Coordinates of C-alpha atoms in Angstrom, one line a residue:
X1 CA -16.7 11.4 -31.4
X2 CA -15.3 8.0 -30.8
X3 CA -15.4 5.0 -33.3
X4 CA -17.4 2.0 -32.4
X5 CA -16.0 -0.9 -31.3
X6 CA -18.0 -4.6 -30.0
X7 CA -16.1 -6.2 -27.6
X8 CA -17.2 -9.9 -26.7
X9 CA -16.8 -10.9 -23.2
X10 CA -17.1 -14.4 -22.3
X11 CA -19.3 -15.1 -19.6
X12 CA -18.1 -17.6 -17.1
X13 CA -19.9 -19.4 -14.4
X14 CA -21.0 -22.7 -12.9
X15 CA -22.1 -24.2 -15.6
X16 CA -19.6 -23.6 -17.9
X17 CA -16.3 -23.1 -15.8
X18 CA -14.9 -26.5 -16.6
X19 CA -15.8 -26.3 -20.2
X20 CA -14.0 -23.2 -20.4
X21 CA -10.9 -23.8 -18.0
X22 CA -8.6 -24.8 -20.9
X23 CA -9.4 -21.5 -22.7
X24 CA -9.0 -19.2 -19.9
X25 CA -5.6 -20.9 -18.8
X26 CA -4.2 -21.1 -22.6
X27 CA -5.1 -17.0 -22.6
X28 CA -3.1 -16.2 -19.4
X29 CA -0.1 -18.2 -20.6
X30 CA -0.1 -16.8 -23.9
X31 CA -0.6 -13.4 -22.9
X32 CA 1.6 -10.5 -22.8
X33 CA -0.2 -8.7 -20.2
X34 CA -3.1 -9.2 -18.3
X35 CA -5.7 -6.8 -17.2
X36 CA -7.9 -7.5 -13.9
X37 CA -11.1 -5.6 -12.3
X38 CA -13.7 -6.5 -9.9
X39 CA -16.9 -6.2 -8.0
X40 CA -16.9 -6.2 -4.6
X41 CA -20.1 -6.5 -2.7
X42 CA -19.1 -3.5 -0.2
X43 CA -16.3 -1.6 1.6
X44 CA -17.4 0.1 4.7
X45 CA -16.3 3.4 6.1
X46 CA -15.2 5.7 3.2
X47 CA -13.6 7.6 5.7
X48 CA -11.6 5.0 6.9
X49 CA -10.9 4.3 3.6
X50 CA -9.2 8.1 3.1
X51 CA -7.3 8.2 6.7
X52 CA -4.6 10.4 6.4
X53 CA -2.0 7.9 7.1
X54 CA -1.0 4.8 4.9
X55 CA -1.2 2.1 7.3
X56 CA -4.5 3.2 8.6
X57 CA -5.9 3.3 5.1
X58 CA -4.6 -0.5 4.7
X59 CA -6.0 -1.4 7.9
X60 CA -9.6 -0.4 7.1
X61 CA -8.9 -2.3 3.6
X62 CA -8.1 -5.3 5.4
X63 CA -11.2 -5.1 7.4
X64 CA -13.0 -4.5 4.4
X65 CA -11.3 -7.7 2.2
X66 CA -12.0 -10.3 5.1
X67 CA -15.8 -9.2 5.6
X68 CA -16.7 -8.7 2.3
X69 CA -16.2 -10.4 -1.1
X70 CA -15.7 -10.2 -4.5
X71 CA -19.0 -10.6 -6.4
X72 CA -17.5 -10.6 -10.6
X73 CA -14.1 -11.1 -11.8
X74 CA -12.9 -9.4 -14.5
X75 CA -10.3 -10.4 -16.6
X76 CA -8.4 -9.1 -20.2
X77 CA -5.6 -10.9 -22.0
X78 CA -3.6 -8.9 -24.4
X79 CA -1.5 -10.9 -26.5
X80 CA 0.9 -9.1 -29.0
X81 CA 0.7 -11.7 -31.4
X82 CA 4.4 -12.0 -33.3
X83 CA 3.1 -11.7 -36.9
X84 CA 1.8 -9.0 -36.7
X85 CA 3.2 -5.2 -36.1
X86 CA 4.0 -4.0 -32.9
X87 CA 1.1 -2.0 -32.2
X88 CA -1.6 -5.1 -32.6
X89 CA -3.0 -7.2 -29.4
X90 CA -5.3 -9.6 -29.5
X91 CA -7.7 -9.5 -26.9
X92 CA -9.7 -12.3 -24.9
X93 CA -12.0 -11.0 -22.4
X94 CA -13.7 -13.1 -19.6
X95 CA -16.3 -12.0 -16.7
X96 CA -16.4 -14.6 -14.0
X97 CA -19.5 -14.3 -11.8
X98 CA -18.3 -16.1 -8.7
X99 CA -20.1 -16.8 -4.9
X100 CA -18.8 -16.4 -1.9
X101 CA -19.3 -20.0 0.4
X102 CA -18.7 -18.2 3.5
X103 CA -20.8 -15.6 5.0
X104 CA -19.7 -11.8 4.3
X105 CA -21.6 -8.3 4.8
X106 CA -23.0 -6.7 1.5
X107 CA -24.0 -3.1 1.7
X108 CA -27.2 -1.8 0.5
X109 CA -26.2 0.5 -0.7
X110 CA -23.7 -1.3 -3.6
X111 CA -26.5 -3.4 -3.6
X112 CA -28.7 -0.5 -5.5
X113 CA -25.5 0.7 -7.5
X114 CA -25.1 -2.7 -9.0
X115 CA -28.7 -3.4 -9.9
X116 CA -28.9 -0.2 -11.6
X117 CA -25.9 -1.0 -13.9
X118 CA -27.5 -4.3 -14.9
X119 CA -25.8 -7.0 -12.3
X120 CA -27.7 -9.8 -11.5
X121 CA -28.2 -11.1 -8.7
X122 CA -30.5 -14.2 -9.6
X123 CA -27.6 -15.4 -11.9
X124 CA -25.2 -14.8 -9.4
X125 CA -26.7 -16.9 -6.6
X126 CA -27.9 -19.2 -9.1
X127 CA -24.6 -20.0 -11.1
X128 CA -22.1 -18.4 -9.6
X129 CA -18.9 -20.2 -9.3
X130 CA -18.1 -21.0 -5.6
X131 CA -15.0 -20.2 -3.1
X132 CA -13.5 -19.7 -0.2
X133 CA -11.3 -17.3 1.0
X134 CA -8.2 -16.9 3.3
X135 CA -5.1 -19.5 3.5
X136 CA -5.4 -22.2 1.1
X137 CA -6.6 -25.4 2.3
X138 CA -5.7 -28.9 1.3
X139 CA -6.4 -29.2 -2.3
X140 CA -7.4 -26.2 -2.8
X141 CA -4.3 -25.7 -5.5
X142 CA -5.2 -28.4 -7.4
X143 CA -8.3 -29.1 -9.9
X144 CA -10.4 -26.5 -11.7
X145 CA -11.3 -23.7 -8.7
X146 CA -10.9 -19.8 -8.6
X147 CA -7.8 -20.7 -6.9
X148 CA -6.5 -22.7 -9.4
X149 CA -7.1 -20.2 -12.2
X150 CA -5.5 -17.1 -9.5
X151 CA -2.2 -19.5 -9.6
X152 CA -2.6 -20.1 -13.5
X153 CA -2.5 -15.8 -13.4
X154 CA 1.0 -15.9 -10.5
X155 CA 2.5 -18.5 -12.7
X156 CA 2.4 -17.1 -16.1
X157 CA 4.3 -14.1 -14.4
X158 CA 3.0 -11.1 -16.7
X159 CA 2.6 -7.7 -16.1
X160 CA -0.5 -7.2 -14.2
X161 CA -2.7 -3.7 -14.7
X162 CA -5.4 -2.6 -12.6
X163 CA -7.3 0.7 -12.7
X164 CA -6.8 2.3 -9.2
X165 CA -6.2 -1.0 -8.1
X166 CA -5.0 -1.2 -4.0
X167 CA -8.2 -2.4 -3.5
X168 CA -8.6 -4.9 -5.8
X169 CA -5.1 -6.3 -4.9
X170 CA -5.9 -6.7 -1.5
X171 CA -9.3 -8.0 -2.3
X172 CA -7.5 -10.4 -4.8
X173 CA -5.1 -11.2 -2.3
X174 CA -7.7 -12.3 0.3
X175 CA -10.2 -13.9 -1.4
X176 CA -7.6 -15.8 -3.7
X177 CA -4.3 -16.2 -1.9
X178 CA -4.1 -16.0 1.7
X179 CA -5.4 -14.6 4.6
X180 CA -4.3 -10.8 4.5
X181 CA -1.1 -9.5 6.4
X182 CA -1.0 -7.1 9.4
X183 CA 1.4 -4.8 7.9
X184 CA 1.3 -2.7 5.0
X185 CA 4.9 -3.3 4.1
X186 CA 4.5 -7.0 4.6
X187 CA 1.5 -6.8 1.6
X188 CA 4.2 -5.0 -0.5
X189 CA 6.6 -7.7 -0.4
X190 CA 4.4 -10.4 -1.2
X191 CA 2.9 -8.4 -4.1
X192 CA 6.5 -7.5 -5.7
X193 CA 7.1 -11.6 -5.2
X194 CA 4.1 -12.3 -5.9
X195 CA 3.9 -10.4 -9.5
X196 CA 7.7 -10.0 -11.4
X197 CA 7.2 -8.8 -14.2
X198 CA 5.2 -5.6 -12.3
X199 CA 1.9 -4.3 -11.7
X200 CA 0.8 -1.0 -13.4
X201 CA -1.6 1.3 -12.3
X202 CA -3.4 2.8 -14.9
X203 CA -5.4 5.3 -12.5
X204 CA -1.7 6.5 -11.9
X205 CA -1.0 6.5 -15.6
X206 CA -3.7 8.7 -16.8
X207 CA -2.8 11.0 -13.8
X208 CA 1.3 11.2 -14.0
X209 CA 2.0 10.1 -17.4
X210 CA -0.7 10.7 -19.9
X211 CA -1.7 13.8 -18.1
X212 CA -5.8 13.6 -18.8
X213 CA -8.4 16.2 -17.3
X214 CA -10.2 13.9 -15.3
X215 CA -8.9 10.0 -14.8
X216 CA -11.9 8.2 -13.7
X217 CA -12.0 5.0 -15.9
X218 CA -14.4 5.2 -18.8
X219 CA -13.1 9.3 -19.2
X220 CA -9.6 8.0 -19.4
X221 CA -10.8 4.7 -21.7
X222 CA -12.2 7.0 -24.2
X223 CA -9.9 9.5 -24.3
X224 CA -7.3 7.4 -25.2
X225 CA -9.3 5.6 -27.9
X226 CA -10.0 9.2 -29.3
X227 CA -6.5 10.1 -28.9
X228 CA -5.8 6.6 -31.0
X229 CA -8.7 7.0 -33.9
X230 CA -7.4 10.6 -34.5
X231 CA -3.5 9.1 -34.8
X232 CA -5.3 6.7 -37.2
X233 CA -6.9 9.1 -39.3
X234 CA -4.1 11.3 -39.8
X235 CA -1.4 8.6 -40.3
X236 CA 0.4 8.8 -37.6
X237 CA 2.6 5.6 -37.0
X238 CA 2.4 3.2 -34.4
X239 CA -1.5 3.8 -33.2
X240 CA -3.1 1.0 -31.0
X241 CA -5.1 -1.5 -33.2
X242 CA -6.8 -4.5 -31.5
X243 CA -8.4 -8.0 -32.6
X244 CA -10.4 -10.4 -31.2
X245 CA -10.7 -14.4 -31.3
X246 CA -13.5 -15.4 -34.1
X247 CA -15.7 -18.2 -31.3
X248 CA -16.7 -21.5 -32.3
X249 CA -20.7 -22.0 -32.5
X250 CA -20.6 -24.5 -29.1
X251 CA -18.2 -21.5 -27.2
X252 CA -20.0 -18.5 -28.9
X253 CA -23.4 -19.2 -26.9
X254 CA -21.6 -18.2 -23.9
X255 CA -19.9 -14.9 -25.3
X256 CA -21.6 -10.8 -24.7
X257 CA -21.0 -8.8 -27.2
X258 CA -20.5 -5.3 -25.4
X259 CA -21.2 -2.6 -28.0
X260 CA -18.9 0.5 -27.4
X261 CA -20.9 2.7 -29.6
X262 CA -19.5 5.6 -31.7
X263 CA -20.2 8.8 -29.6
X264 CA -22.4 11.3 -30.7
X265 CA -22.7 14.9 -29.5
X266 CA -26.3 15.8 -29.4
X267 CA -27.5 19.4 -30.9
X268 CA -28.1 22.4 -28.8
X269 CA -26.1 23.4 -25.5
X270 CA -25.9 20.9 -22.7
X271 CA -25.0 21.6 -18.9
X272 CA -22.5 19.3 -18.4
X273 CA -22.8 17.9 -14.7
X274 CA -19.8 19.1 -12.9
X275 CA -19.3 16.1 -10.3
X276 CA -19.6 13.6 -13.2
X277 CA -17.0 15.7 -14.9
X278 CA -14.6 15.1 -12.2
X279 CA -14.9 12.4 -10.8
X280 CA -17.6 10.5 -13.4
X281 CA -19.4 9.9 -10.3
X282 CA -22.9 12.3 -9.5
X283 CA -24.6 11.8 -6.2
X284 CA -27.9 12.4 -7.9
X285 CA -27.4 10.1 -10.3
X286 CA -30.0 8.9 -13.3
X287 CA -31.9 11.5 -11.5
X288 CA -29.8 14.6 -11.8
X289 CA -31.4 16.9 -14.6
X290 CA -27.7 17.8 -16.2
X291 CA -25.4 15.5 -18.3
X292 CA -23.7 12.5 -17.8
X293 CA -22.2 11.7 -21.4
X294 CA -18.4 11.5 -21.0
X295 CA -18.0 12.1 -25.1
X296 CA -19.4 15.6 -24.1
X297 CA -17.3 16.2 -21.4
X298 CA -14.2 14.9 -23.2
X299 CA -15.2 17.4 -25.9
X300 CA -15.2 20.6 -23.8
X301 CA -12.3 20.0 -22.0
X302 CA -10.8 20.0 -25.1
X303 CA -11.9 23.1 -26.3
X304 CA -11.1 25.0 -22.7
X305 CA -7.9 22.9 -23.8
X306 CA -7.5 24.5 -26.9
X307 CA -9.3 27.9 -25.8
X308 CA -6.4 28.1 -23.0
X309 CA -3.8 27.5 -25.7
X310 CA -4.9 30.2 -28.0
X311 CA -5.0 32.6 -24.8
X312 CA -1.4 31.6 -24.1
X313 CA 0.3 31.9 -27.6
X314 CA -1.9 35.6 -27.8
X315 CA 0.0 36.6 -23.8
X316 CA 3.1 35.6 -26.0
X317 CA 2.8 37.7 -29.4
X318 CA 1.9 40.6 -27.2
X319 CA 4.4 40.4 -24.7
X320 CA 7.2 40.0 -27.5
X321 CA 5.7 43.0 -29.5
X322 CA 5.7 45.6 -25.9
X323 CA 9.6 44.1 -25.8
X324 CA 9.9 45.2 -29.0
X325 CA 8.7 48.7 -28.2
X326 CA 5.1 48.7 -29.5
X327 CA 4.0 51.8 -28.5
X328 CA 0.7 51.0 -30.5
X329 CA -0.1 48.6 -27.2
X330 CA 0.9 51.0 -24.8
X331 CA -1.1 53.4 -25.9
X332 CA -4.2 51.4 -25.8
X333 CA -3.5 50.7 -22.9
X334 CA -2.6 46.6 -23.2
X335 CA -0.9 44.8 -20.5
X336 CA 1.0 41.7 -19.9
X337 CA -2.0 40.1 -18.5
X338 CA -4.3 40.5 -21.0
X339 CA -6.4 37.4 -22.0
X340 CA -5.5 35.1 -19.0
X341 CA -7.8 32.5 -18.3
X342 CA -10.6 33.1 -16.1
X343 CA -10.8 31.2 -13.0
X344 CA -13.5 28.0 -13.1
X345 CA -13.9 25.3 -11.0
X346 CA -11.0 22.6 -11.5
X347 CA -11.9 20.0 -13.4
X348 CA -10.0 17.6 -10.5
X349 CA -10.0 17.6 -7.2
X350 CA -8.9 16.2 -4.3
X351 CA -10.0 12.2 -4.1
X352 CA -10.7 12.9 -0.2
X353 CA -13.6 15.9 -0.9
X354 CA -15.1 13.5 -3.2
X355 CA -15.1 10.7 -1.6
X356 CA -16.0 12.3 2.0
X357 CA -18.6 14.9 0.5
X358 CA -20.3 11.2 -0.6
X359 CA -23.3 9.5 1.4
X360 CA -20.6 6.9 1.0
X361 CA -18.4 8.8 4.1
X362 CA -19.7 6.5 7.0
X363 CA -20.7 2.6 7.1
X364 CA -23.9 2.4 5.1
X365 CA -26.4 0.2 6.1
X366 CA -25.3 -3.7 5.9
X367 CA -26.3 -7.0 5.9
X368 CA -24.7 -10.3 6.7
X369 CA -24.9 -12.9 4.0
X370 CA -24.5 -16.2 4.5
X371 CA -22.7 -18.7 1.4
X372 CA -23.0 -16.1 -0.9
X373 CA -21.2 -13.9 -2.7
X374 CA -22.6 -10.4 -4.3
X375 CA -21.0 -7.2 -5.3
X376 CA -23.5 -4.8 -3.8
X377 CA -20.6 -1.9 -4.0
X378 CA -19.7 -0.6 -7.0
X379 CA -17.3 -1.9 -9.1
X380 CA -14.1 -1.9 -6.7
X381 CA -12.2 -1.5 -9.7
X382 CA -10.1 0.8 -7.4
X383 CA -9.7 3.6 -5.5
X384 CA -9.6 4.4 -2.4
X385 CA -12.0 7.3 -2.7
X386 CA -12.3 6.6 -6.4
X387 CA -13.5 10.0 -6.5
X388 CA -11.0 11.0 -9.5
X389 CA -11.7 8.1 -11.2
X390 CA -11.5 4.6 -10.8
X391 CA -14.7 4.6 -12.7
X392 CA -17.7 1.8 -11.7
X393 CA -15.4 0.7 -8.5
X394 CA -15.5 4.3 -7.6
X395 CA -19.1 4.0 -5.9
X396 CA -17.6 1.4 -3.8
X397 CA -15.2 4.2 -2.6
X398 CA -17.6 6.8 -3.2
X399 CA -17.7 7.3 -5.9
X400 CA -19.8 6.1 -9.2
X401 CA -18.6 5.7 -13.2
X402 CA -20.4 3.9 -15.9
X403 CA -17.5 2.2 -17.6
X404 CA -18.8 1.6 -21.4
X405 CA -19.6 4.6 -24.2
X406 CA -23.2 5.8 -24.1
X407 CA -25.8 5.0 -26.6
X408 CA -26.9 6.7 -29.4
X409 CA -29.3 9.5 -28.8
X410 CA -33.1 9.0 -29.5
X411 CA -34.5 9.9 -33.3
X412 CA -36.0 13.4 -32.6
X413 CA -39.4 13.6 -32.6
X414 CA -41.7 14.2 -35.7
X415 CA -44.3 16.7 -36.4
X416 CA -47.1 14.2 -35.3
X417 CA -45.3 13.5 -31.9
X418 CA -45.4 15.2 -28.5
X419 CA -41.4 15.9 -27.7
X420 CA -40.6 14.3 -24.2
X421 CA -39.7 15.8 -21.1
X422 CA -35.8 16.8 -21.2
X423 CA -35.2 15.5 -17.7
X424 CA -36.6 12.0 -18.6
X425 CA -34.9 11.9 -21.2
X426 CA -31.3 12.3 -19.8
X427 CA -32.5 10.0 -16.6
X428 CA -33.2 7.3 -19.5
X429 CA -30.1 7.8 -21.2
X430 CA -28.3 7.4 -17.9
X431 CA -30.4 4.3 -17.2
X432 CA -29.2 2.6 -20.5
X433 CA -25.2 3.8 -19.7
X434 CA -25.5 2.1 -16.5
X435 CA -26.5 -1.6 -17.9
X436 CA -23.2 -2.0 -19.9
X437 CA -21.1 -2.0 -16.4
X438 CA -19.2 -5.0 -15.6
X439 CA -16.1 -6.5 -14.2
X440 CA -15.0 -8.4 -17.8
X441 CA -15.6 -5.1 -19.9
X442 CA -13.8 -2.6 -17.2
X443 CA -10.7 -5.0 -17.8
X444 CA -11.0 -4.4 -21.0
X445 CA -10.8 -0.9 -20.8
X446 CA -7.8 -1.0 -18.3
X447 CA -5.6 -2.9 -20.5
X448 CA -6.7 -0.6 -23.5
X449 CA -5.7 2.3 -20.9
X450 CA -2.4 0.8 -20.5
X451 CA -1.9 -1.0 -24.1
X452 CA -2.4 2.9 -25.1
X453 CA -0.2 4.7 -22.9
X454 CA 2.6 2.2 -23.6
X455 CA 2.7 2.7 -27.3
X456 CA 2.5 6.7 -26.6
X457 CA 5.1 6.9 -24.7
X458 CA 7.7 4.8 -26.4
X459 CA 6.4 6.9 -29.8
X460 CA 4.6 3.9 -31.0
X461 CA 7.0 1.2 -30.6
X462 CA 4.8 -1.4 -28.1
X463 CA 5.0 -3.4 -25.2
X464 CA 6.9 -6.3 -24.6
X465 CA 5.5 -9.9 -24.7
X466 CA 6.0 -10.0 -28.8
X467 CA 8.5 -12.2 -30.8
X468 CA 12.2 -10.9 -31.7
X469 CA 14.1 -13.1 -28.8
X470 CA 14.9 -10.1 -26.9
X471 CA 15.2 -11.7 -23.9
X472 CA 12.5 -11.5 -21.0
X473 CA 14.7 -8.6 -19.3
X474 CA 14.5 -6.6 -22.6
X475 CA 10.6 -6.8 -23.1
X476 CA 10.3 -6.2 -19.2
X477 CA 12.0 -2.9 -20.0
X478 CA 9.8 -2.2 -23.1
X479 CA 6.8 -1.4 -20.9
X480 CA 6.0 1.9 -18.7
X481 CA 9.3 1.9 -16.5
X482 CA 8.0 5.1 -14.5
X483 CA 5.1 3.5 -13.5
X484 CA 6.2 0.4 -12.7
X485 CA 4.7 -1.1 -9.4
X486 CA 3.4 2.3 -8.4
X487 CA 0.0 2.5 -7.3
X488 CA -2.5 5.2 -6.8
X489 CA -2.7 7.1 -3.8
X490 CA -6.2 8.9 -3.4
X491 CA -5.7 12.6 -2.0
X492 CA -1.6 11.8 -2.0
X493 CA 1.3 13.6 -4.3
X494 CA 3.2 9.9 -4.2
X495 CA 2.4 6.8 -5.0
X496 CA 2.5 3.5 -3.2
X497 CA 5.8 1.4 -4.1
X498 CA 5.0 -2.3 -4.6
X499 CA 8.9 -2.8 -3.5
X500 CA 9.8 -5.3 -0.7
X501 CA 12.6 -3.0 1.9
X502 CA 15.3 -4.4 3.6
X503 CA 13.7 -4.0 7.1
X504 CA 10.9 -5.8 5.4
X505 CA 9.9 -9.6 5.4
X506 CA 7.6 -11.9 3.2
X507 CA 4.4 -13.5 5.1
X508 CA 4.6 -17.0 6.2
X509 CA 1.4 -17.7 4.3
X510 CA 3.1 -16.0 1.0
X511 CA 6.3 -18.2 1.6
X512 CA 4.4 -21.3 1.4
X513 CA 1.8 -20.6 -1.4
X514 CA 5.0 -19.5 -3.2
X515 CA 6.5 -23.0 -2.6
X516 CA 3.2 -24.5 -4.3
X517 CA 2.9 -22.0 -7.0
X518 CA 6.4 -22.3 -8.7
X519 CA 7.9 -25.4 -6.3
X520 CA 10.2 -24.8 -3.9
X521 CA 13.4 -24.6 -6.1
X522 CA 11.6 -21.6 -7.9
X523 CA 10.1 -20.3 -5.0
X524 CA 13.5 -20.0 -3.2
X525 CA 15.5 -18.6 -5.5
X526 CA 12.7 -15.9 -6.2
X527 CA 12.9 -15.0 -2.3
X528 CA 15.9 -14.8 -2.2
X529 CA 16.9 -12.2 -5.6
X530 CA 17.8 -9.1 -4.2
X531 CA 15.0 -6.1 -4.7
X532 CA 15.8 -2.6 -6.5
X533 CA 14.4 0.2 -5.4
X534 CA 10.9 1.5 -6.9
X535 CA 11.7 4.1 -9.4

């Protein structure tokens, strides 16, 4: 169904952080947005995680940022490069596996998830590149660190997008930044300080803007790229078309190429698994007997799509021929109701039933590490019950997703060989989807998410960040303005507005950092702009 596309991801650690600092920086500044993801090596309570009220829910998120850590970094550069149309980014991709120096509790049980998607551990303790988290200490600010390259991200002041991302803000925040503040609306202000130009929520995107079946983040990833080849091959104008950088021999040695293979939809009726469907997260997982292959759920729901609109268009011609006094329908007895849809099982539900109805509802089982760092819990990549989507984080909230396109099926056996056990087959399959999950390649797909969405809904025009001396204000303006600084609210109709209120004041810890980030002149006059009101 979907083309192929390789995406290199530079690999970053110890070894190699200094080497590549120049590279990395030169990438943020040049960008015109950035896309961010992470591993997290646990979250505790999913529960707590889904409390009814707001502040609760940011309470146990605080708990869970200053006991655990961030295991892999993730992060995408989209540059719209000003020679080229506006509907071309370049992309530069880099997946930092970093070590915590401080002790923090990893959960077995993100422990498993990330072994089985192909994270490694041995690297990770080996060549992982340290920090420290909380307030920043003397120095910190200054030299090549994690810090360092954070600040690099604040200064460069572009639009930030994360897939389900409270989570990874907070964890970001922490690990990064400064010690966490007690209040929800406290976190708010420094974020809308903190970040500008905005941050974009592309869990919310897929949900409120783009409208999808199902928004975990590889459904919503391919989708859209499906959505885009299809523009493409009809000649539509203004489809998404991306580049990436050609690598020097001495930089190339440290590059993955991530192989988003073109999907294929295998003969002969499949049972597609209806938890994955959801929430692309199963808790059977590579052992449950149906399928897991998102190009074949993407392809159903488009034919109940298209099955539904056929029904609706037949409810129409009959109801305008019985206004028109067909007494042929009468008399066979038709009726206004005719062909509606049967009832099935929604497609979505509620992030909370997912996310509670998980073996991730209470505190699994932990253990207290000491100086290192390691994502045990699903890619955090968002959500606070991920369930509806926020695709590898969502085991971390309860939810699994494998974040890159499946491989090709196996050749089908010959004559002279014995044909395999189904249910092997499909666990294998599932075994090989997992090993393409990581922090630099979910990024990736975040920023395509958004990249995507922005160019639909401005019919094709792009993003702002390109040449044409518009004046920062104008490009600001050019990107998704109903989604700006909203982020997704698992099991809630609203979002969460990244807005600092007047009854609201900025963190001593944010006040300073800010002074060091941009200096004090800078750093002034940004705290003291007045703040509109989120959309």
């Amino acid at each position: 169904m979907t083309s192929s596309m390789v995406v290199p991801v530079i690999d970053v650690q110890n070894d190699n952080f200094r080497e590549l600092w120049p590279s990395m920086v030169l990438a943020i500044k040049t960008s015109s947005f950035i896309a961010v993801d992470t591993e997290l090596s646990g979250l505790g309570s999913r529960k707590a995680l889904l409390a009814e009220s707001i502040e609760d829910r940011y309470k146990a998120i605080c708990h869970a940022a200053r006991t655990r850590s961030v295991l892999s970094l993730g992060i995408a550069c989209y540059k719209k490069p000003e020679d080229k149309p506006a509907d071309s980014y370049q992309v530069q991709v880099y997946n930092l596996t970093l070590l915590c120096s401080e002790e923090y509790v990893i959960e077995p049980q993100s422990v498993k998830f990330l072994v089985e998607h192909g994270f490694d551990f041995n690297k990770q303790y080996a060549q992982g590149v340290s920090y420290c988290k909380g307030n920043t200490k003397e120095g910190e600010r200054h030299g090549v660190s994690i810090r360092s390259l954070f600040t690099e991200l604040l200064r460069s002041r572009k639009p930030l997008a994360l897939h389900n991302g409270l989570i990874d803000m907070a964890f970001l925040y922490q690990c990064f930044y400064a010690h966490l503040p007690e209040r929800l609306a406290t976190f708010t202000a420094d974020l809308s300080q903190m970040f500008p130009a905005g941050v974009y929520d592309t869990k919310y995107v897929t949900e409120y803007e783009l409208r999808l079946q199902a928004s975990y983040l590889e459904y919503a990833y391919k989708k859209c790229k499906l959505d885009n080849q299809h523009g493409v091959e009809t000649g539509v104008k203004g489809q998404l078309h991306l580049e990436f950088c050609t690598y020097s021999p001495s930089m190339a040695r440290y590059v993955d190429y991530r192989a988003c293979l073109a999907g294929t939809i295998p003969d002969g009726s499949q049972d597609v698994c209806t938890r994955f469907s959801a929430f692309g997260w199963c808790p059977n997982g590579t052992a449950c007997l149906q399928s897991h292959d998102t190009d074949l759920i993407i392809q159903q729901d488009d034919q109940i799509k298209q099955s539904k609109t056929e029904k609706r268009k037949q409810r129409k011609r009959k109801r305008k021929n019985m206004k028109e006094g067909g007494e042929g329908a009468q008399a066979n007895g038709a009726s206004i109701f005719d062909g509606a849809p049967e009832n099935k099982m929604a497609n979505k539900e509620p992030d909370e039933t997912h996310g509670q109805g998980t073996s991730g509802e209470t505190d699994p089982g932990t253990m207290l590490v000491s100086g290192g760092a390691d994502e045990g819990e699903p890619s955090q990549t968002t959500s606070l019950s991920q369930s509806a989507g926020s695709g590898a984080k969502a085991e971390g909230d309860g939810a699994m997703e494998t974040q890159t396109a499946p491989p090709p099926p196996p050749p089908p056996p010959t004559s002279t060989t014995a044909v395999a056990d189904p249910a092997k087959m499909a666990a294998k399959k599932k075994k090989q989807e997992g090993g393409t999950h990581r922090a630099g390649f979910d990024a990736f797909m975040t920023g395509y998410i958004f990249a995507f969405a922005t160019l639909s809904k401005r019919g094709g025009g792009g993003g702002g960040g390109g040449g044409g001396g518009e004046g920062k204000e104008k490009e600001k303006e050019e990107w998704l303005p109903s989604c700006l600084n909203k982020i997704y609210l698992s099991g809630k109709s609203t979002p969460l507005n990244i807005v600092k209120s007047t009854f609201s004041r900025s963190s001593k810890a944010h006040c300073l950092n800010m002074d060091l980030v941009w200096g004090k002149t800078a750093a002034s006059a940004l705290l003291e702009q007045p703040h509109k009101e989120a959309v």
